[in-house]
Amino acid sequence: MKIYIKSCFFAILLLSVFSCKKPTENIKLVVDTDILKYTAFIRVTDAANGTLPANAKITISGAAADNIYEISGKKNFNLVQGVVTIGLGPALTPTASNPVTCTATITANGYTTATRTITFTADKSQQIINIQVAKVGSTTPPIVVPDPPVYPTPVVLNFIGTCRNRSDFEIRPSVYIMFRETGSNQPYQYLGYMDKGVLNTTTLGQGKTYDFQTSFNGENLSVTQKIEQASYSLTLDMGNACSNF
Amino acid sequence: MYRKFVFLIPLLILLGAGHVAAQINNSGDLILHQQSVKLNLGSQGIGAEYAYGIDKKVALRLGINVIPVSVNDAFDIADFNSTSKVSAKFTNIHLLADYTPFKSAPAFRLVGGAAYFVRGRGSMQVQPKDNYTYGDIVLTPDQVGYLNLDVDWKGIAPYAGIGLFKVMPKRHFNVNVDLGTYYLKEPDVKIVGTGILKGNNTQEGQLKDNVKDYRWLPVFQLNFSYKL
């Protein structure tokens, strides 16, 4: 978003005659994405082995479905590597006496259809919904995915969303972040919720390199960083999400 | 309105010059213990002063100036249908000394002093003009929020300049001119956003760096004097 000054009026009044820099030079317009205040991070895995079921699809139904959006504000719900974030539009806010519910239905070729009721309550802005789907006829008990290790040194990650064609524009994403150690070929694990671009975690080990990933508007956004200090400022290319603003 | 003001300036200078031609012929006049009151008009807005001659060549002026101006839609932000308002509000209380160095040229003065800027604020406010969409969600202007950028020079500022035409009227009235500059303190900045623009306070450092050299406040001022 470029800022064009139409009039020299302000510049004259504000002493620009002796100064080279425009007051707005290199100023970026920063936009937050926390428009959906109540969100749910849905992750779908194969119950038998924790892998991603191929061609899995999600549909959202229920009385509140009209006010449920993907985190990008779109009504398209697509699982990207098994995950999608949904949330309540600003027109609907849960209260203590009136929580909001919807139903997520997962279908995938060769798998039994799974449904899950998701409840948005006033006291819980974020929630993780793990949905395990089983192959038709499978009797294998669902696996239990171990929690990632906890390290003594907390790490603060500041994510800045950028747009390739809009250098004077920045996004502070509020999204759920997945991570895995680079080169491990392990499935991504849930790291945490990034609130206005900031995530504080004890799940990252010093000296290790990690891939961080989130999905937004049906697209994977990722960045890699080696952790060697207590905080990092990471740039996240927002890709097609930039057209959302 | 602003253009009209600009056209008025040369006219007023010509009027003032008429008075001054007569004054220059009285170059031997002393200003000691003379008093006058002045109405100021110029780049410092409007103001008033009291002047007193403390020496044959030196007069002190104590006064106040006020700039209360604002302009709507002074700039556009691409891809963001918005209205903007730019304003500058400066109020200073100043004490200046007029020194007439040459007896043969009483219409030329060296002027120095200082002002305390009670208010010295430049502001830009940006608000969305109509509804804004986030994906398929229509946001109201209130949900999008607004953005305020404030630059504040409040504080003490020294002044240096020259004066044209005599500081005290020979008879009842005269007009003289001040050309000079204040050197303001390094400004403080503040960016306040609401709604989805709340994160723009992160740009305060950049804005402060951009305006840190905006310290020279030029003065071009006409003074309409009445001798007491």
Coordinates of C-alpha atoms in Angstrom, one line a residue:
Chain A
M1 CA 0.0 0.0 0.0
K2 CA 1.8 3.0 -1.2
I3 CA 1.2 6.3 0.5
Y4 CA 0.9 9.2 -2.0
I5 CA 1.1 12.7 -0.6
K6 CA -1.2 14.9 -2.8
S7 CA -0.3 18.1 -1.2
C8 CA 2.9 19.8 -0.3
F9 CA 1.0 21.6 2.4
F10 CA 1.9 19.3 5.2
A11 CA 5.5 19.1 4.1
I12 CA 5.9 22.8 4.2
L13 CA 4.4 23.1 7.6
L14 CA 6.5 20.3 8.9
L15 CA 9.8 21.7 8.0
S16 CA 10.6 19.6 5.0
V17 CA 12.5 22.4 3.3
F18 CA 15.6 21.4 5.2
S19 CA 15.1 17.6 5.3
C20 CA 15.7 15.0 2.7
K21 CA 13.5 12.2 4.0
K22 CA 9.8 12.0 3.5
P23 CA 8.0 11.4 6.8
T24 CA 6.4 8.3 5.3
E25 CA 9.7 6.8 3.8
N26 CA 10.0 3.1 4.4
I27 CA 6.9 3.2 6.6
K28 CA 5.1 -0.1 6.2
L29 CA 1.4 -0.5 6.7
V30 CA 1.0 -3.4 9.2
V31 CA -2.2 -5.4 9.1
D32 CA -3.3 -8.0 11.6
T33 CA -5.1 -11.2 10.6
D34 CA -6.8 -11.9 13.9
I35 CA -10.2 -11.1 12.5
L36 CA -11.5 -14.5 13.5
K37 CA -11.3 -14.2 17.3
Y38 CA -12.4 -17.8 18.0
T39 CA -10.6 -20.4 16.0
A40 CA -10.0 -24.2 15.8
F41 CA -7.0 -25.9 14.3
I42 CA -8.1 -29.1 12.7
R43 CA -5.6 -31.8 12.0
V44 CA -6.6 -35.0 10.2
T45 CA -4.3 -38.1 10.3
D46 CA -4.5 -41.8 9.6
A47 CA -5.4 -43.4 12.9
A48 CA -3.2 -46.4 12.2
N49 CA 0.1 -44.6 11.5
G50 CA -0.3 -40.8 11.8
T51 CA 0.2 -40.2 8.1
L52 CA -1.9 -38.0 6.0
P53 CA -4.9 -39.7 4.4
A54 CA -4.8 -39.0 0.7
N55 CA -7.5 -36.9 -0.8
A56 CA -9.1 -36.2 2.5
K57 CA -11.8 -33.5 2.4
I58 CA -13.6 -31.6 5.1
T59 CA -17.1 -30.1 5.2
I60 CA -18.5 -27.8 7.8
S61 CA -22.2 -28.1 8.7
G62 CA -24.5 -27.1 11.5
A63 CA -26.6 -24.1 12.5
A64 CA -23.6 -21.8 12.7
A65 CA -22.0 -23.0 9.4
D66 CA -22.8 -19.7 7.7
N67 CA -20.6 -17.9 10.2
I68 CA -17.7 -20.3 10.0
Y69 CA -14.8 -19.3 7.8
E70 CA -11.3 -20.6 7.0
I71 CA -8.6 -18.5 8.7
S72 CA -8.2 -16.4 5.6
G73 CA -11.8 -15.3 5.8
K74 CA -12.8 -17.5 2.8
K75 CA -15.6 -20.1 2.8
N76 CA -13.4 -22.7 1.1
F77 CA -12.3 -25.4 3.6
N78 CA -9.4 -27.3 2.2
L79 CA -7.2 -29.6 4.1
V80 CA -3.6 -28.8 3.3
Q81 CA -1.3 -31.6 4.4
G82 CA -4.1 -32.6 6.7
V83 CA -4.7 -29.3 8.4
V84 CA -7.1 -26.4 8.2
T85 CA -8.0 -23.6 10.6
I86 CA -11.6 -22.5 10.9
G87 CA -13.1 -19.8 13.0
L88 CA -16.1 -17.7 13.8
G89 CA -16.7 -14.7 11.7
P90 CA -17.0 -11.3 13.5
A91 CA -20.8 -11.4 13.3
L92 CA -21.0 -14.3 15.8
T93 CA -19.5 -14.3 19.3
P94 CA -20.0 -17.2 21.7
T95 CA -21.1 -16.3 25.2
A96 CA -20.9 -18.3 28.5
S97 CA -24.6 -19.2 28.1
N98 CA -24.5 -19.7 24.3
P99 CA -21.5 -21.5 22.9
V100 CA -21.4 -22.0 19.2
T101 CA -21.1 -25.4 17.6
C102 CA -20.5 -26.8 14.2
T103 CA -19.8 -30.2 12.8
A104 CA -16.7 -31.1 10.8
T105 CA -17.0 -34.1 8.5
I106 CA -14.0 -35.8 7.1
T107 CA -14.2 -38.0 4.0
A108 CA -11.4 -39.7 2.2
N109 CA -11.3 -42.5 -0.3
G110 CA -11.0 -45.8 1.5
Y111 CA -11.6 -44.3 4.9
T112 CA -14.6 -44.4 7.2
T113 CA -16.2 -41.0 7.3
A114 CA -15.5 -39.2 10.6
T115 CA -17.5 -36.4 12.2
R116 CA -16.6 -34.2 15.1
T117 CA -18.6 -31.6 16.8
I118 CA -16.5 -28.4 17.4
T119 CA -17.7 -26.1 20.2
F120 CA -16.5 -22.5 20.4
T121 CA -16.8 -21.1 23.9
A122 CA -16.3 -17.6 25.3
D123 CA -13.4 -18.6 27.4
K124 CA -11.4 -20.4 24.7
S125 CA -10.1 -18.4 21.8
Q126 CA -8.0 -21.2 20.3
Q127 CA -8.4 -25.0 20.3
I128 CA -6.7 -28.0 18.7
I129 CA -8.9 -30.7 17.1
N130 CA -7.1 -33.9 16.2
I131 CA -9.3 -36.1 14.0
Q132 CA -8.0 -39.6 13.3
V133 CA -9.7 -41.4 10.4
A134 CA -9.5 -45.2 10.0
K135 CA -9.4 -47.2 6.8
V136 CA -12.6 -49.0 6.1
G137 CA -12.6 -52.3 7.9
S138 CA -9.5 -51.5 9.9
T139 CA -9.4 -52.8 13.4
T140 CA -6.0 -51.3 14.3
P141 CA -6.3 -49.2 17.4
P142 CA -5.4 -45.5 16.8
I143 CA -1.8 -44.6 17.6
V144 CA -0.9 -42.1 20.2
V145 CA 1.4 -39.4 19.0
P146 CA 3.9 -38.5 21.7
D147 CA 4.1 -34.9 22.7
P148 CA 7.2 -33.1 21.5
P149 CA 10.0 -32.7 24.0
V150 CA 10.1 -29.6 26.3
Y151 CA 13.4 -27.7 26.6
P152 CA 14.5 -25.4 29.5
T153 CA 15.2 -22.4 27.3
P154 CA 12.1 -20.7 25.9
V155 CA 12.4 -19.3 22.4
V156 CA 10.4 -16.3 21.1
L157 CA 9.6 -16.3 17.4
N158 CA 8.4 -13.1 15.8
F159 CA 6.9 -13.9 12.4
I160 CA 6.5 -11.0 9.9
G161 CA 4.4 -11.8 6.9
T162 CA 5.6 -10.1 3.7
C163 CA 4.2 -9.8 0.2
R164 CA 6.6 -10.1 -2.7
N165 CA 5.0 -7.3 -4.7
R166 CA 4.2 -5.0 -1.9
S167 CA 7.3 -4.0 0.0
D168 CA 5.5 -1.3 2.1
F169 CA 3.1 -3.8 3.5
E170 CA 3.5 -6.2 6.4
I171 CA 1.2 -8.8 7.9
R172 CA 1.1 -9.9 11.6
P173 CA -0.3 -13.4 11.1
S174 CA -2.4 -15.0 13.8
V175 CA -2.2 -18.6 12.9
Y176 CA -1.4 -22.1 14.2
I177 CA 2.2 -23.2 13.5
M178 CA 3.4 -26.7 12.8
F179 CA 7.1 -27.7 13.0
R180 CA 9.5 -30.5 12.5
E181 CA 13.3 -30.8 12.6
T182 CA 14.7 -30.1 9.2
G183 CA 15.6 -33.2 7.2
S184 CA 13.8 -35.6 9.7
N185 CA 11.1 -36.5 7.2
Q186 CA 8.8 -36.8 10.3
P187 CA 5.3 -35.6 10.1
Y188 CA 4.8 -32.0 11.2
Q189 CA 3.8 -31.5 14.9
Y190 CA 1.8 -28.8 16.4
L191 CA 4.1 -26.0 17.8
G192 CA 1.6 -23.4 19.0
Y193 CA -0.6 -20.4 18.2
M194 CA 1.1 -17.4 16.8
D195 CA -0.7 -14.4 18.2
K196 CA -0.2 -11.3 16.0
G197 CA 3.1 -12.8 14.7
V198 CA 4.5 -13.8 18.1
L199 CA 5.0 -17.3 19.4
N200 CA 6.7 -18.2 22.7
T201 CA 7.6 -21.8 23.0
T202 CA 9.8 -24.3 25.0
T203 CA 9.5 -26.9 22.3
L204 CA 12.6 -25.9 20.3
G205 CA 16.0 -27.1 21.1
Q206 CA 19.1 -25.0 20.8
G207 CA 21.4 -25.9 17.9
K208 CA 18.7 -27.6 16.0
T209 CA 17.2 -26.5 12.7
Y210 CA 13.5 -26.5 12.2
D211 CA 11.0 -26.2 9.4
F212 CA 8.0 -24.1 10.4
Q213 CA 4.7 -24.3 8.5
T214 CA 1.2 -23.0 8.5
S215 CA -1.6 -23.1 6.1
F216 CA -3.6 -20.0 5.0
N217 CA -6.1 -19.8 2.3
G218 CA -5.4 -23.3 1.2
E219 CA -1.7 -22.7 0.8
N220 CA 1.3 -23.8 2.7
L221 CA 3.5 -21.1 4.1
S222 CA 6.8 -22.2 5.5
V223 CA 10.2 -21.0 6.8
T224 CA 13.3 -22.7 8.1
Q225 CA 15.4 -21.5 11.0
K226 CA 18.3 -22.8 13.1
I227 CA 17.7 -22.1 16.8
E228 CA 20.8 -20.7 18.5
Q229 CA 19.4 -17.8 20.5
A230 CA 16.4 -16.8 22.6
S231 CA 14.5 -14.9 20.0
Y232 CA 14.2 -14.7 16.2
S233 CA 12.5 -12.4 13.7
L234 CA 11.4 -14.6 10.9
T235 CA 10.0 -13.5 7.6
L236 CA 7.1 -15.5 6.2
D237 CA 6.3 -15.1 2.6
M238 CA 2.5 -14.8 2.6
G239 CA 2.2 -15.9 -1.0
N240 CA -1.3 -15.7 -2.4
A241 CA -2.6 -14.7 1.0
C242 CA -1.4 -11.2 0.1
S243 CA -4.3 -10.8 -2.3
N244 CA -6.6 -11.3 0.7
F245 CA -5.9 -7.8 1.9
Chain B
M1 CA -8.1 29.9 1.0
Y2 CA -4.4 29.1 1.2
R3 CA -3.8 30.6 -2.3
K4 CA -5.6 33.8 -1.3
F5 CA -3.3 34.1 1.6
V6 CA -0.2 33.6 -0.6
F7 CA -1.4 36.4 -2.9
L8 CA -1.9 38.7 0.0
I9 CA 1.7 38.6 1.1
P10 CA 3.3 40.7 -1.6
L11 CA 0.5 43.2 -1.3
L12 CA 1.1 43.6 2.4
I13 CA 4.8 43.9 1.8
L14 CA 4.2 46.7 -0.7
L15 CA 2.0 48.5 1.9
G16 CA 4.6 48.0 4.5
A17 CA 7.3 49.4 2.3
G18 CA 5.4 52.6 2.0
H19 CA 5.7 53.1 5.7
V20 CA 9.3 52.1 5.7
A21 CA 10.4 54.6 3.1
A22 CA 9.5 57.3 5.5
Q23 CA 11.0 55.5 8.5
I24 CA 14.4 55.1 6.9
N25 CA 14.7 58.9 6.6
N26 CA 14.6 59.0 10.4
S27 CA 17.5 56.6 10.8
G28 CA 18.7 58.4 13.9
D29 CA 15.7 57.5 15.9
L30 CA 16.4 55.7 19.1
I31 CA 14.2 52.9 20.3
L32 CA 15.1 53.1 24.0
H33 CA 12.0 52.9 26.2
Q34 CA 9.7 52.8 23.2
Q35 CA 6.8 50.4 23.3
S36 CA 4.6 48.8 20.7
V37 CA 2.1 46.0 20.2
K38 CA 2.1 43.9 17.1
L39 CA -0.2 41.6 15.2
N40 CA 1.7 38.8 13.5
L41 CA 0.7 37.0 10.4
G42 CA 2.8 34.4 8.5
S43 CA 4.2 31.0 8.5
Q44 CA 3.8 30.9 12.3
G45 CA 0.1 31.4 11.8
I46 CA -1.3 34.4 13.7
G47 CA 0.0 36.0 16.8
A48 CA 0.5 39.0 19.0
E49 CA 3.6 40.6 20.6
Y50 CA 4.6 43.3 23.0
A51 CA 7.9 45.1 22.2
Y52 CA 10.0 47.3 24.5
G53 CA 13.2 49.1 23.7
I54 CA 15.7 48.2 26.3
D55 CA 18.6 50.0 24.6
K56 CA 19.3 52.4 21.8
K57 CA 19.8 49.4 19.5
V58 CA 18.0 46.6 21.2
A59 CA 14.3 45.8 21.7
L60 CA 12.7 42.8 23.3
R61 CA 9.6 41.2 22.0
L62 CA 7.4 38.9 24.0
G63 CA 4.6 37.2 22.1
I64 CA 2.5 34.2 21.2
N65 CA 1.9 32.5 17.8
V66 CA -0.7 29.9 16.9
I67 CA -1.1 27.6 13.9
P68 CA -4.3 25.7 13.8
V69 CA -4.6 24.1 10.4
S70 CA -5.8 20.9 8.9
V71 CA -6.2 19.4 5.5
N72 CA -8.5 16.6 4.5
D73 CA -7.5 13.9 2.0
A74 CA -3.9 15.2 1.7
F75 CA -2.7 11.8 0.6
D76 CA -3.9 8.4 -0.7
I77 CA -2.9 4.9 0.3
A78 CA -2.9 2.5 -2.7
D79 CA -5.3 -0.4 -2.4
F80 CA -6.8 1.1 0.8
N81 CA -9.9 3.2 0.2
S82 CA -9.4 5.7 2.9
T83 CA -9.9 9.2 4.0
S84 CA -7.0 11.1 5.5
K85 CA -6.6 14.2 7.6
V86 CA -3.4 16.1 8.1
S87 CA -3.1 18.7 10.7
A88 CA -0.4 21.0 12.2
K89 CA -1.0 22.6 15.6
F90 CA 1.8 24.8 16.8
T91 CA 1.5 27.3 19.7
N92 CA 4.6 29.1 20.9
I93 CA 5.4 31.7 23.5
H94 CA 8.5 33.5 22.4
L95 CA 11.0 36.1 23.6
L96 CA 13.0 37.7 20.9
A97 CA 15.6 40.4 20.9
D98 CA 15.9 42.8 17.9
Y99 CA 19.3 44.3 17.5
T100 CA 19.8 47.1 15.0
P101 CA 23.5 46.9 14.3
F102 CA 23.9 49.8 11.8
K103 CA 22.8 53.3 12.7
S104 CA 22.8 54.1 9.0
A105 CA 20.5 51.1 8.2
P106 CA 17.8 51.0 11.0
A107 CA 15.6 49.0 8.8
F108 CA 17.9 46.0 9.2
R109 CA 17.8 44.0 12.3
L110 CA 19.4 40.9 13.7
V111 CA 16.9 38.8 15.6
G112 CA 17.6 36.1 18.2
G113 CA 15.8 34.5 21.0
A114 CA 13.9 31.4 21.9
A115 CA 10.4 30.1 22.1
Y116 CA 8.6 27.5 24.2
F117 CA 6.4 25.4 22.0
V118 CA 3.4 24.7 24.2
R119 CA 2.1 22.7 21.3
G120 CA 4.1 21.5 18.4
R121 CA 2.2 18.7 16.8
G122 CA 1.8 17.4 13.3
S123 CA -0.7 14.6 12.9
M124 CA -1.9 12.3 10.1
Q125 CA -5.1 10.3 10.6
V126 CA -6.1 7.6 8.1
Q127 CA -9.5 5.9 8.3
P128 CA -11.1 3.5 5.9
K129 CA -13.7 5.2 3.7
D130 CA -16.1 2.3 3.4
N131 CA -16.4 -1.4 4.1
Y132 CA -13.3 -3.6 3.6
T133 CA -13.3 -7.2 2.8
Y134 CA -11.1 -9.9 4.4
G135 CA -11.7 -13.0 2.3
D136 CA -15.4 -13.3 2.2
I137 CA -16.0 -11.3 5.3
V138 CA -17.1 -7.7 5.0
L139 CA -15.6 -5.6 7.7
T140 CA -17.0 -2.3 8.8
P141 CA -14.7 0.8 9.1
D142 CA -14.8 0.3 12.8
Q143 CA -13.6 -3.2 12.6
V144 CA -10.8 -2.2 10.2
G145 CA -9.9 0.6 12.6
Y146 CA -7.9 3.9 12.1
L147 CA -4.3 4.9 12.1
N148 CA -2.9 8.0 13.8
L149 CA 0.6 9.2 13.2
D150 CA 1.7 12.0 15.6
V151 CA 4.9 14.0 15.6
D152 CA 5.5 16.2 18.6
W153 CA 8.1 19.0 18.9
K154 CA 6.8 20.4 22.2
G155 CA 9.7 22.1 24.0
I156 CA 12.1 25.0 23.9
A157 CA 13.5 26.1 20.5
P158 CA 16.1 28.8 19.9
Y159 CA 15.5 31.3 17.1
A160 CA 17.7 33.2 14.8
G161 CA 16.9 35.4 11.9
I162 CA 16.8 38.9 10.4
G163 CA 14.3 41.6 10.6
L164 CA 13.4 44.0 7.8
F165 CA 12.1 47.4 8.6
K166 CA 12.1 49.1 11.9
V167 CA 11.0 47.3 15.0
M168 CA 9.2 50.4 16.4
P169 CA 6.9 52.7 14.4
K170 CA 8.0 56.3 14.2
R171 CA 4.5 57.5 14.5
H172 CA 1.6 55.2 15.2
F173 CA 1.8 52.2 12.8
N174 CA 4.3 50.4 10.7
V175 CA 4.8 46.9 9.2
N176 CA 8.0 44.9 9.4
V177 CA 9.1 41.5 8.4
D178 CA 10.8 38.6 10.2
L179 CA 12.8 36.0 8.2
G180 CA 14.4 33.3 10.3
T181 CA 14.1 29.9 11.7
Y182 CA 13.4 28.1 14.9
Y183 CA 15.5 25.0 15.7
L184 CA 13.1 22.6 17.3
K185 CA 14.0 19.7 19.6
E186 CA 14.2 16.3 18.1
P187 CA 10.6 15.2 17.7
D188 CA 8.8 12.5 19.6
V189 CA 6.6 10.3 17.5
K190 CA 3.6 8.1 18.2
I191 CA 1.6 5.7 16.0
V192 CA -1.7 4.5 17.3
G193 CA -3.7 2.0 15.4
T194 CA -7.0 0.3 16.2
G195 CA -8.7 -2.8 14.8
I196 CA -6.6 -4.7 12.3
L197 CA -4.2 -1.7 12.1
K198 CA -3.2 -2.0 15.7
G199 CA 0.2 -3.4 14.8
N200 CA 1.4 -0.2 13.2
N201 CA 3.0 1.0 16.4
T202 CA 5.9 -1.2 15.3
Q203 CA 6.6 1.5 12.7
E204 CA 7.4 4.2 15.3
G205 CA 11.1 3.7 15.1
Q206 CA 11.1 4.2 11.3
L207 CA 8.9 7.3 11.6
K208 CA 11.2 8.7 14.3
D209 CA 14.2 8.1 12.1
N210 CA 12.5 9.8 9.1
V211 CA 11.6 12.9 11.0
K212 CA 14.5 13.3 13.3
D213 CA 16.0 16.0 11.1
Y214 CA 12.7 17.9 10.8
R215 CA 13.9 20.5 13.2
W216 CA 14.2 23.7 11.2
L217 CA 10.9 25.6 11.4
P218 CA 11.2 28.5 8.9
V219 CA 9.6 31.8 9.8
F220 CA 8.3 34.3 7.3
Q221 CA 6.2 36.8 9.2
L222 CA 4.6 40.2 8.8
N223 CA 4.3 42.3 11.9
F224 CA 1.7 45.0 12.0
S225 CA 2.9 47.4 14.8
Y226 CA 1.1 50.0 16.8
K227 CA 3.2 52.4 18.9
L228 CA 2.1 52.8 22.5

